[in-house]
Tab-separated table of C-alpha atoms in Angstrom:
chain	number	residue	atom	x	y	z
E	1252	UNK	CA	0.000	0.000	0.000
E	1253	UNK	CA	1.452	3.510	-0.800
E	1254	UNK	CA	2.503	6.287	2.301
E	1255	UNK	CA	-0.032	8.417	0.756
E	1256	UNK	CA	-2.683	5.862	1.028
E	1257	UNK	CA	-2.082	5.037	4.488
E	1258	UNK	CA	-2.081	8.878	5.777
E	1259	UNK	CA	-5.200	9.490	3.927
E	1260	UNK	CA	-6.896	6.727	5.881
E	1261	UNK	CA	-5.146	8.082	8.949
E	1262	UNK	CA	-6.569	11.439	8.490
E	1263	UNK	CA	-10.098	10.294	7.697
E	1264	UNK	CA	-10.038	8.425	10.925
E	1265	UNK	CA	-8.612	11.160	12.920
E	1266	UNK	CA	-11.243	13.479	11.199
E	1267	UNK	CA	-13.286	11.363	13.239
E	1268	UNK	CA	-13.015	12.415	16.303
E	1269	UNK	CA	-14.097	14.850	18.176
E	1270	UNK	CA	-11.775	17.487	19.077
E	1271	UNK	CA	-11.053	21.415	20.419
E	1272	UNK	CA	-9.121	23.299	21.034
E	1273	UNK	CA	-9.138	25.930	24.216
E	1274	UNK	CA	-6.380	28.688	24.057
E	1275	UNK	CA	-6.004	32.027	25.871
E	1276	UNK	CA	-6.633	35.029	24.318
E	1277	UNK	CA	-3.337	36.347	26.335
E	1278	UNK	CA	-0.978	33.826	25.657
E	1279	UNK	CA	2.193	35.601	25.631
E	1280	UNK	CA	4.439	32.486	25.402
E	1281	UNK	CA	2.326	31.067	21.982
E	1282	UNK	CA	-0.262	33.450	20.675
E	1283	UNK	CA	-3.570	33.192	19.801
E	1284	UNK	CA	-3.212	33.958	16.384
E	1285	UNK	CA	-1.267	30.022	15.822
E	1286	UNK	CA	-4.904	28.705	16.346
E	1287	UNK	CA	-6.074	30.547	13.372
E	1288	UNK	CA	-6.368	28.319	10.289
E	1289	UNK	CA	-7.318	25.434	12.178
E	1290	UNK	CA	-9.151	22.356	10.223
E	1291	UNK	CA	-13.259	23.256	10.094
E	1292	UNK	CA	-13.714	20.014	12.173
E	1293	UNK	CA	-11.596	21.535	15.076
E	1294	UNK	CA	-13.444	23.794	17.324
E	1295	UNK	CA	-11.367	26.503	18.254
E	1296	UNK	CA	-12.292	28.533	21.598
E	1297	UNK	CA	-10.428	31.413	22.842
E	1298	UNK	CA	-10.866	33.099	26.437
E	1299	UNK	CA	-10.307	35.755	27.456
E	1300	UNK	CA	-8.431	37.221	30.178
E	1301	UNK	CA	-6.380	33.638	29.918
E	1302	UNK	CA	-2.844	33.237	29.373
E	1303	UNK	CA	-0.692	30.290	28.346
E	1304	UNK	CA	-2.805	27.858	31.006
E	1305	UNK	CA	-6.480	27.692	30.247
E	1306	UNK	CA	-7.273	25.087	32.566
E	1307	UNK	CA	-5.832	26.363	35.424
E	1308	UNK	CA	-6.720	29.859	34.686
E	1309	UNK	CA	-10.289	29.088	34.184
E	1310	UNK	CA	-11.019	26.048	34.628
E	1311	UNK	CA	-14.625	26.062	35.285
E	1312	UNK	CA	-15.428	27.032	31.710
E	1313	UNK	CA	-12.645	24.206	30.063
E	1314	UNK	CA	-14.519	21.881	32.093
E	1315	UNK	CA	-17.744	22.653	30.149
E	1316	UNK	CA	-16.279	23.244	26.961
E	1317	UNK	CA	-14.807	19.658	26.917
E	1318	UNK	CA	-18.326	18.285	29.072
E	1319	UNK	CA	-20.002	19.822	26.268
E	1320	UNK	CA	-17.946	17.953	23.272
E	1321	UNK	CA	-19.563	14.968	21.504
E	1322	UNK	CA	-18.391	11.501	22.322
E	1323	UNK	CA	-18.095	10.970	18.982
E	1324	UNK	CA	-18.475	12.596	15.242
């Protein structure tokens, strides 16, 4: 089977699942702008008034971000 064949099956299965990502608007170490251009399947959710440790920083909302993901696509 050809590489190419084998990543395209890898990246219909990984378009597959169910994914986000959660980034701080004030991310000084990586900015927000790097989650720009994301895939359309990858939800992309910045807060703000969060720096380079959403979960930590606020993690009552990444807690219902991810509770509110779907188990599956």
């Amino acid at each position: 089977m050809p590489a190419s064949s084998v990543r395209f099956e890898a990246d219909e299965a990984a378009a597959a699942i169910p994914r986000q990502v959660v980034w701080g608007r004030d991310d000084r170490i990586i900015p927000a702008a790097h989650a720009e251009g994301r895939r359309a399947c990858v939800a992309v959710h910045r807060l703000d008034g969060v720096g380079l440790l959403p979960p930590m920083e606020k993690s009552g909302e990444v807690d219902r971000l991810i509770g509110e993901l779907p188990c599956s696509a």
